[in-house]
XYZ file of C-alpha atoms in Angstrom:
473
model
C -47.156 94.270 26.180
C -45.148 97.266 27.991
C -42.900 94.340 29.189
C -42.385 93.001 25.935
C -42.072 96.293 24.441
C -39.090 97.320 26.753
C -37.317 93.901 26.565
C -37.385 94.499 23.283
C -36.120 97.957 23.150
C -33.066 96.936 25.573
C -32.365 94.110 23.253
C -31.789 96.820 20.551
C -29.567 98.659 22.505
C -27.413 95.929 23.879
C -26.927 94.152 20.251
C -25.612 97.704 19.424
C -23.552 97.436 22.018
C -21.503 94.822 21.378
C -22.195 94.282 18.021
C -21.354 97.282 16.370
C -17.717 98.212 17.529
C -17.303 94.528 16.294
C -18.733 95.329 12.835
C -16.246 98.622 12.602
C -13.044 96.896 13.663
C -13.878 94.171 10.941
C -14.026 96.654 8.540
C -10.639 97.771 9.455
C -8.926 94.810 9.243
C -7.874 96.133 5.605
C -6.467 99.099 7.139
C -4.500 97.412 9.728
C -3.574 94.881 6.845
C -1.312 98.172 4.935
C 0.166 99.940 7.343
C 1.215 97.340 9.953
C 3.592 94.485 9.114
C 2.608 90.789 10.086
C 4.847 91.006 12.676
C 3.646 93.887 14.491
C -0.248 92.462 14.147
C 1.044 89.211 15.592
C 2.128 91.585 18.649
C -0.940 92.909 18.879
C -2.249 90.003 18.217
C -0.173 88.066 21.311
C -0.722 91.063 23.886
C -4.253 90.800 23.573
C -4.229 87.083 24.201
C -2.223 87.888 27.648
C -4.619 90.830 28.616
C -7.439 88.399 28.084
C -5.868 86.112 30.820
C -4.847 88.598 33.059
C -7.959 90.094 33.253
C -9.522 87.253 34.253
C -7.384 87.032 37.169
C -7.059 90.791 37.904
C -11.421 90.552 37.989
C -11.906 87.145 39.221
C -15.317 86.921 38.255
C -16.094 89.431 40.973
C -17.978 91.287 38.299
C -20.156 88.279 37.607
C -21.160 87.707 41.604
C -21.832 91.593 41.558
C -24.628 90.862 39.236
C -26.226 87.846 41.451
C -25.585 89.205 44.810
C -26.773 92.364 43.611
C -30.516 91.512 43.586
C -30.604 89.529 46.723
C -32.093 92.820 47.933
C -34.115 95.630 47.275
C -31.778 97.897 49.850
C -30.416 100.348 48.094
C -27.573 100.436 50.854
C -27.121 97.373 50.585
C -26.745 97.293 46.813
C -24.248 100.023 46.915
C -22.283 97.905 49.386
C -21.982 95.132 47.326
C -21.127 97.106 44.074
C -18.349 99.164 45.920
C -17.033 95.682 48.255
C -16.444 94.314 44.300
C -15.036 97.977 42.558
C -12.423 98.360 44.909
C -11.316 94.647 45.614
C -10.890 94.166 41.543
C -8.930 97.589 41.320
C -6.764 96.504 44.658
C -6.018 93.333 43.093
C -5.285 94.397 39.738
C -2.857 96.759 41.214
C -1.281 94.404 43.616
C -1.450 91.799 39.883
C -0.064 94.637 38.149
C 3.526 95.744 40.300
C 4.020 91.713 40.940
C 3.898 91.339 37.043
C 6.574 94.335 36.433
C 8.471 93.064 39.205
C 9.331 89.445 37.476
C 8.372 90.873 33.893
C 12.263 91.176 32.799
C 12.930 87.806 33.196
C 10.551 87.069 30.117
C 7.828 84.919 32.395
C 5.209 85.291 29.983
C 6.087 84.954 26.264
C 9.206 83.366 24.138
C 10.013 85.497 21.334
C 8.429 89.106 22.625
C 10.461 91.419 24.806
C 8.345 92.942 28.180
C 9.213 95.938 27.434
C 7.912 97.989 25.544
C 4.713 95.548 24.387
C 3.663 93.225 27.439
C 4.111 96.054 29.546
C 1.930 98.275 28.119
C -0.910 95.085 27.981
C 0.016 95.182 31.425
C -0.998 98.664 31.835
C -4.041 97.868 29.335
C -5.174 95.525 31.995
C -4.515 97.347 34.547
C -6.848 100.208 33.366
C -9.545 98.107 31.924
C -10.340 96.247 35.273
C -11.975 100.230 36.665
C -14.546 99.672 33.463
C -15.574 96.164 34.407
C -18.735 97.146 37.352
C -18.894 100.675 36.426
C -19.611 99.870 32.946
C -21.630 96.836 33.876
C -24.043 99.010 36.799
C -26.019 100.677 34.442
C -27.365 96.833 33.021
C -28.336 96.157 37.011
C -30.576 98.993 37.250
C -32.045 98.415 33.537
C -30.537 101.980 31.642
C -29.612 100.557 28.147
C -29.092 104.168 26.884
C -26.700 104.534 29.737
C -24.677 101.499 29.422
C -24.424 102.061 25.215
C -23.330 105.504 25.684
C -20.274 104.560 28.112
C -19.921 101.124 25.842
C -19.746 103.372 22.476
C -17.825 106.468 23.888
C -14.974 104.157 24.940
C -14.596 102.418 21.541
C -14.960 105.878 19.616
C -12.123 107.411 21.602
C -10.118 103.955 21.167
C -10.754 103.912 17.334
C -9.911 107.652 16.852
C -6.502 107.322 19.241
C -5.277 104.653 17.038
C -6.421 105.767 13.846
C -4.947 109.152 14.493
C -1.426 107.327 16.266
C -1.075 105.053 13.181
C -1.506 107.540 10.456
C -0.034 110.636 12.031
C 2.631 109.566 14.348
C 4.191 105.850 13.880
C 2.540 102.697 12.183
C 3.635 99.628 14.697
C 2.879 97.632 17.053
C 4.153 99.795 20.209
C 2.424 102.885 19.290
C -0.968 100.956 18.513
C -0.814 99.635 22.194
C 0.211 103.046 23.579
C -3.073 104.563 21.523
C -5.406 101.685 23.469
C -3.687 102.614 26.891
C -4.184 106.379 26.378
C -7.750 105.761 25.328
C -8.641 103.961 28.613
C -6.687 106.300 30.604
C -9.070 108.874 29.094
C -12.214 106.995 29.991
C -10.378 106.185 33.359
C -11.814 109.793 35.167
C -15.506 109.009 34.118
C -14.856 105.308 35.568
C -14.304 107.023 39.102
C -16.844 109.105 38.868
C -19.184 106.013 38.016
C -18.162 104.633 41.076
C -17.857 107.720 43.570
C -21.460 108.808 42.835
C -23.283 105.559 42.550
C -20.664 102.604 44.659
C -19.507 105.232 47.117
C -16.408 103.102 49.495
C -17.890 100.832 51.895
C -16.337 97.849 51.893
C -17.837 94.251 53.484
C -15.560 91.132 54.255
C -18.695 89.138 54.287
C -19.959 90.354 51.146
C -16.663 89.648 49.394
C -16.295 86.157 50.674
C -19.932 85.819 49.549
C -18.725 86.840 45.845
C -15.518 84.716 45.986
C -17.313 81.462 46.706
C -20.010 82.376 43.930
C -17.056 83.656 41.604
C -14.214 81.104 41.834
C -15.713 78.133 40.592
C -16.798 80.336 37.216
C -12.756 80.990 36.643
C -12.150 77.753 35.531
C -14.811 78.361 32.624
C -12.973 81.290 31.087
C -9.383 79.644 31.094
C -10.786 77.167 28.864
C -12.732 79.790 26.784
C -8.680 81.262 26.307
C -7.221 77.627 26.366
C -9.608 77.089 22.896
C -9.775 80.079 21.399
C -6.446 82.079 21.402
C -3.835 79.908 23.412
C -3.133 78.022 19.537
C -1.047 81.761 19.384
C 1.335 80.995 22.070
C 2.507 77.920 20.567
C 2.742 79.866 16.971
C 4.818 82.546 19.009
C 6.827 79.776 20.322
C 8.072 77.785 17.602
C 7.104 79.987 14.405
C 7.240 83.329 14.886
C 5.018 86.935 15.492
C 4.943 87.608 11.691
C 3.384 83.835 11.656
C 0.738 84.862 14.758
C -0.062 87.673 12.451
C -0.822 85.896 9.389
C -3.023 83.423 11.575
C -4.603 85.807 13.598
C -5.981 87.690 10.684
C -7.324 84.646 9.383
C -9.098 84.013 12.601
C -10.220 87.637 12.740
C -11.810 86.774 8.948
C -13.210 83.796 9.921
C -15.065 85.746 13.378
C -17.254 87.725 10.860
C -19.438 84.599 11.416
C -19.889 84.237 14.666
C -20.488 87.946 15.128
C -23.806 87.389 12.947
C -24.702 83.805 14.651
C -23.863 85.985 17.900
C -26.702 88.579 16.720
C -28.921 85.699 16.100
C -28.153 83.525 19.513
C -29.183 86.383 21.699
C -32.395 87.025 20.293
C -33.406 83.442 19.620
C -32.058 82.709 23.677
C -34.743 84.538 25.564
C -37.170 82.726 23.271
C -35.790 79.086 23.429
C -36.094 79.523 27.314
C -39.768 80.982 27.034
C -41.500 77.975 24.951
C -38.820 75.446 26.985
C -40.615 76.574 30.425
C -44.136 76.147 28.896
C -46.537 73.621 30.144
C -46.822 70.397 27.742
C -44.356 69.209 25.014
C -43.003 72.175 23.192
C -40.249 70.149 21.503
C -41.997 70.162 18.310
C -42.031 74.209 18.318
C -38.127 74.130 19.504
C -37.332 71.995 16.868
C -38.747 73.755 14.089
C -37.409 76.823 14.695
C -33.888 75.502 15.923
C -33.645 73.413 12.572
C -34.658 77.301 10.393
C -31.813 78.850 12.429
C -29.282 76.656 11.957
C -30.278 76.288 8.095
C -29.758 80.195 8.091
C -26.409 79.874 10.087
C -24.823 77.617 7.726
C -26.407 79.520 4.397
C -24.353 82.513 5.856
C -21.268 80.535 6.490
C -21.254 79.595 2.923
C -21.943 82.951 1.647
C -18.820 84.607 3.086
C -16.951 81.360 2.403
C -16.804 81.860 -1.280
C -16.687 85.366 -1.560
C -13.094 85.055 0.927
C -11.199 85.410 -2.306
C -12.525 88.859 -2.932
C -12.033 89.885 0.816
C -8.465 88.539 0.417
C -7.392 89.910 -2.830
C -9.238 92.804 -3.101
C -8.952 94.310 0.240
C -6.013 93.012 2.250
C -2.342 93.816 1.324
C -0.185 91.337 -0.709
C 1.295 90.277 2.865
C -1.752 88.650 3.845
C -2.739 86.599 0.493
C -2.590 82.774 0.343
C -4.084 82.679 4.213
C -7.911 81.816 2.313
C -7.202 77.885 3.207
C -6.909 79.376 7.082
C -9.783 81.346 6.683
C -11.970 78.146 5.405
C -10.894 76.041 7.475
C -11.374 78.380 10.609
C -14.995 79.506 8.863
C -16.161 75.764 9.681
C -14.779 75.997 13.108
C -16.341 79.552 14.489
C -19.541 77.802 12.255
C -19.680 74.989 14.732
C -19.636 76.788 17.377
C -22.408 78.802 16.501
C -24.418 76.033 16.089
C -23.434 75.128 19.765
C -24.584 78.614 20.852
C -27.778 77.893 19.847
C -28.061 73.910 20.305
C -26.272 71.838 22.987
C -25.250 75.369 25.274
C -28.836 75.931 25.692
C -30.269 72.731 26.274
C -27.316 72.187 29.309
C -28.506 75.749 30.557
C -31.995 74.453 30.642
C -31.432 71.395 32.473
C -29.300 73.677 34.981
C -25.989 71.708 34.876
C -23.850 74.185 33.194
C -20.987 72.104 34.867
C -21.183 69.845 31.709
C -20.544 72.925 29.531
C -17.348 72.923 31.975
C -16.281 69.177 31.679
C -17.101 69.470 28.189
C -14.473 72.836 27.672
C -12.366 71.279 30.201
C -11.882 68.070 27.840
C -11.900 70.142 24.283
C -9.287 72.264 26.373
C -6.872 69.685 26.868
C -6.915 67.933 23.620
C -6.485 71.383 22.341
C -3.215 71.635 24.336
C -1.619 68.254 22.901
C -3.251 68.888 19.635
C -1.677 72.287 19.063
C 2.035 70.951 20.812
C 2.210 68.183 18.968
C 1.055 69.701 15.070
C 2.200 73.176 15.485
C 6.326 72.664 15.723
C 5.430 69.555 12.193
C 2.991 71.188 9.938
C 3.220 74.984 10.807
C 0.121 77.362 10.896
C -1.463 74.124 8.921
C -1.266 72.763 12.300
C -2.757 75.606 14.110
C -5.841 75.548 11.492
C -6.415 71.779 12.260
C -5.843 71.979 15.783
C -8.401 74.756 16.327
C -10.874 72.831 13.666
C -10.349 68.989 15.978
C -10.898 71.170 19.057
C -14.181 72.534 18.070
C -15.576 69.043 17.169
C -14.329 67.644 20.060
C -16.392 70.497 22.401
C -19.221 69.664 20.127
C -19.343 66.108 20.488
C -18.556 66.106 24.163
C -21.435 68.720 24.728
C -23.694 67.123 22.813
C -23.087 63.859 24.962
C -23.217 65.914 28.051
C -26.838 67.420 26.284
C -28.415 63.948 25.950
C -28.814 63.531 29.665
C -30.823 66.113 29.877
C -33.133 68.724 28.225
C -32.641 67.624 25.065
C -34.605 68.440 21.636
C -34.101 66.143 18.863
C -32.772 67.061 15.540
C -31.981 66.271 12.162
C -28.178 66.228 13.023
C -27.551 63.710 10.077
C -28.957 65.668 7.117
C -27.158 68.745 8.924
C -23.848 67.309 8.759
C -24.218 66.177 5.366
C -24.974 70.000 4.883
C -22.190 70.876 6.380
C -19.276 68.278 4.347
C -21.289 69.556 0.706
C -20.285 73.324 1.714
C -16.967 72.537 2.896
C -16.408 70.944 -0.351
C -18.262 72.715 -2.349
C -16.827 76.115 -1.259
C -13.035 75.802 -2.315
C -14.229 74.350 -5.603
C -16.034 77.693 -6.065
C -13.424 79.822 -5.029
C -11.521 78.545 -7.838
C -13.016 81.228 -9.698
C -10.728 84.061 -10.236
C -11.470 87.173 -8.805
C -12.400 89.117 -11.507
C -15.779 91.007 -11.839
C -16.899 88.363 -13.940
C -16.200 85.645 -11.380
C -18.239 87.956 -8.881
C -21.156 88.462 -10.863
C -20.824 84.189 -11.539
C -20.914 84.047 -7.542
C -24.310 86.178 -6.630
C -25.638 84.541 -9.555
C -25.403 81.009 -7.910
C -26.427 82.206 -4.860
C -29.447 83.459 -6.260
C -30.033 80.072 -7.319
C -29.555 78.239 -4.883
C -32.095 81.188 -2.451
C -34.537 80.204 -5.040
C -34.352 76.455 -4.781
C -34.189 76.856 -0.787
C -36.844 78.996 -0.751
C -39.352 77.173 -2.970
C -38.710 73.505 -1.594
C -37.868 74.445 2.028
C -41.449 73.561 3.542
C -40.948 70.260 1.988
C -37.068 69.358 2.827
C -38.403 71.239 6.528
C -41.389 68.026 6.034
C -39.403 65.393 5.258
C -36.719 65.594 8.100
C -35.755 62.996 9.855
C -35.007 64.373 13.672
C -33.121 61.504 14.810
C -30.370 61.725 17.174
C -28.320 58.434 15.740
């Protein structure tokens, strides 16, 4: 019960976390939406996909075989060996990463239509600093201090949010200063970082250890680049032959469209530790998997729809002029970040049960690549149309390519037909809805139907739950 009872309790205070700040910057968006142009978000909007990918190779998963090879031992020497081996060999190589980049960054290496200076520079810089938070943050989840790790988590991203809201309304509303405000904020966090790592890492530093952590860390790399490949590379090509003002516009779309998988996030990682508890039980548990699996991803799709119809409010109401007429993006990328929340808590856990997370690889690693030719080859014809369908193909190719790479092992059978059928009605459904205007009227029209159709779930949902047919064809 005490174990229960703390697992619990850390749960809390990791969802808070990471969920949270998430929640807050969402409910910016309409802030960011009047006083930056769409050409300065799409900056923002570009840097941030380049400080993704640079962080991955300024970290190199190091982070990630600090967490294994941390609990190979109860030492406590040897634990601060390891974490101080992997502190100092991600800060060496993000500075070594981080003069090469300024070196070669005036001949425009890394983007098309952005100058280095002042913008990729300062992600440069971004990087740069972030890569001191990655263990030092991370340390107080080894040795089990939630409070600690939300207090560093939550203190950074107040700090962040107050530099920028303070730069943009006080000093200058663009692109550079926002980016200056996030590098200023990090270099203020940057002194407690240290100290992390002075009083707990110290700076002993094993060869063996590190080659240890490269071997365990290197073959992880791949996974991320296709994590950027599918989810924010699309932007490059937009930058390339459209525009920033057109990243803009699409990213803000995609930052709409997110709200969902930041509640089917909340939802994964409590239903995860579960899935894996009945999954390891003696005897056929499928039965109890399926049930629940099939309630959660009736939920997940219920909340899809919700904030599918009300995007004409969200747009109209809330974001600037700029911004209206992206509601077809938003839809379209709504049914995307919706199927990959089902994956979250489908076909991503059954490969993690069977223990070949190399098919979630082969599976990204095909999606990836049909992403690449997709995006090339609609982008420069049908515009930020393209984009949309590109990013909507790519997530149904990772589904069906997990789900193939699922079947050969630990696999739980389930109504995938009657979802899917679920899934065309509220595509279709939803744009004939949002023909509504968006009047109060038209509001009041909307929770009215909901209401409805809560009623008729709820009072015929232990029959349609009955009558299922779990079939994989």
């Amino acid at each position: 019960m005490t174990n229960n009872s703390s697992l619990f309790k850390s749960t809390v205070f990791y969802s808070i976390a990471n969920v949270f700040p998430q929640i807050v910057n969402f409910i910016l968006l309409p802030f960011y939406s009047r006083v930056l142009s769409t050409e300065d978000y799409g900056i923002i909007a570009t840097v941030e996909m380049y400080t993704y990918i640079l962080g991955i190779f300024m970290c190199l998963c190091l982070d990630r075989a600090a967490q294994r090879l941390f609990f190979d031992s109860e030492n406590v020497d040897y634990r601060k060996k390891v974490l101080s081996t992997f502190f100092w060999s991600i800060v060496l190589i993000s500075i070594l990463l981080t003069g090469g980049i300024f070196l070669l960054g005036e001949q425009k290496i890394l983007s098309t239509n952005m100058n280095f200076y002042p913008y990729l520079a300062t992600g440069v810089i971004i990087s740069l600093l972030n890569s001191f938070s990655q263990l030092t943050t991370i340390y107080f989840q080894l040795i089990e201090k939630p409070k600690a790790f939300v207090t560093i988590k939550l203190l950074r991203f107040f700090i962040n949010t107050a530099f920028v809201l303070c730069t943009l309304l006080f000093v200058s509303a663009n692109a550079e200063y926002k980016l200056l405000a996030d590098a200023y904020a990090l270099l203020i966090m940057l002194p407690i970082y240290l100290y992390i790592a002075y009083k707990y890492f110290g700076f002993e530093f094993d060869f063996k250890i590190l080659k240890q952590g490269i071997v365990f860390s290197v073959p992880l790399i791949p996974t991320l680049i296709v994590a950027w490949v599918l989810g924010l590379s699309n932007r490059y090509f937009i930058d390339m032959y459209m525009g920033l003002a057109d990243v803009g516009l699409f990213s803000m779309a995609f930052k709409i469209a997110s709200v969902v998988g930041i509640l089917s996030g909340s939802i994964a990682a409590a239903f995860s530790p579960m899935f894996y508890r009945i999954a390891n039980k003696e005897g056929d548990t499928s039965a109890s998997l399926r049930n629940i699996s099939v309630q959660i991803i009736y939920i997940m799709i219920f909340a899809a729809f919700t904030i599918t119809i009300f995007v004409p409010e969200v747009v109209s109401w809330f974001l600037d002029e700029k911004y209206h007429g992206i509601e077809i993006f938003i839809n379209l990328l709504m049914f995307s970040n919706l199927l990959i929340s089902l994956m979250s808590v489908t076909t991503v856990l059954y490969i993690m049960q069977s223990k070949n997370t190399y098919f979630n690889l082969y599976a990204g690693l095909i999606a990836s690549i049909f992403s690449l030719i997709i995006n090339y080859a609609l982008i420069p014809v049908y515009g930020l149309y393209g984009a949309v369908m590109a990013n909507v193909i790519s997530s149904v190719i990772l589904y069906l390519s997990q789900y193939r790479f699922a079947k050969k092992g630990f696999n739980i059978q389930l109504p995938w037909k009657n979802i899917f059928v679920l899934l065309v009605f509220i595509t279709v459904i939803s744009p004939l809805v949002q023909i509504l205007s968006t009047t109060i009227t038209a509001f009041i029209i909307k929770i009215l139907l909901l209401l409805t159709v809560c009623l008729f779930a709820y009072n015929y949902k232990d029959k349609f739950l009955a009558n299922n047919n779990y079939s994989n064809t």
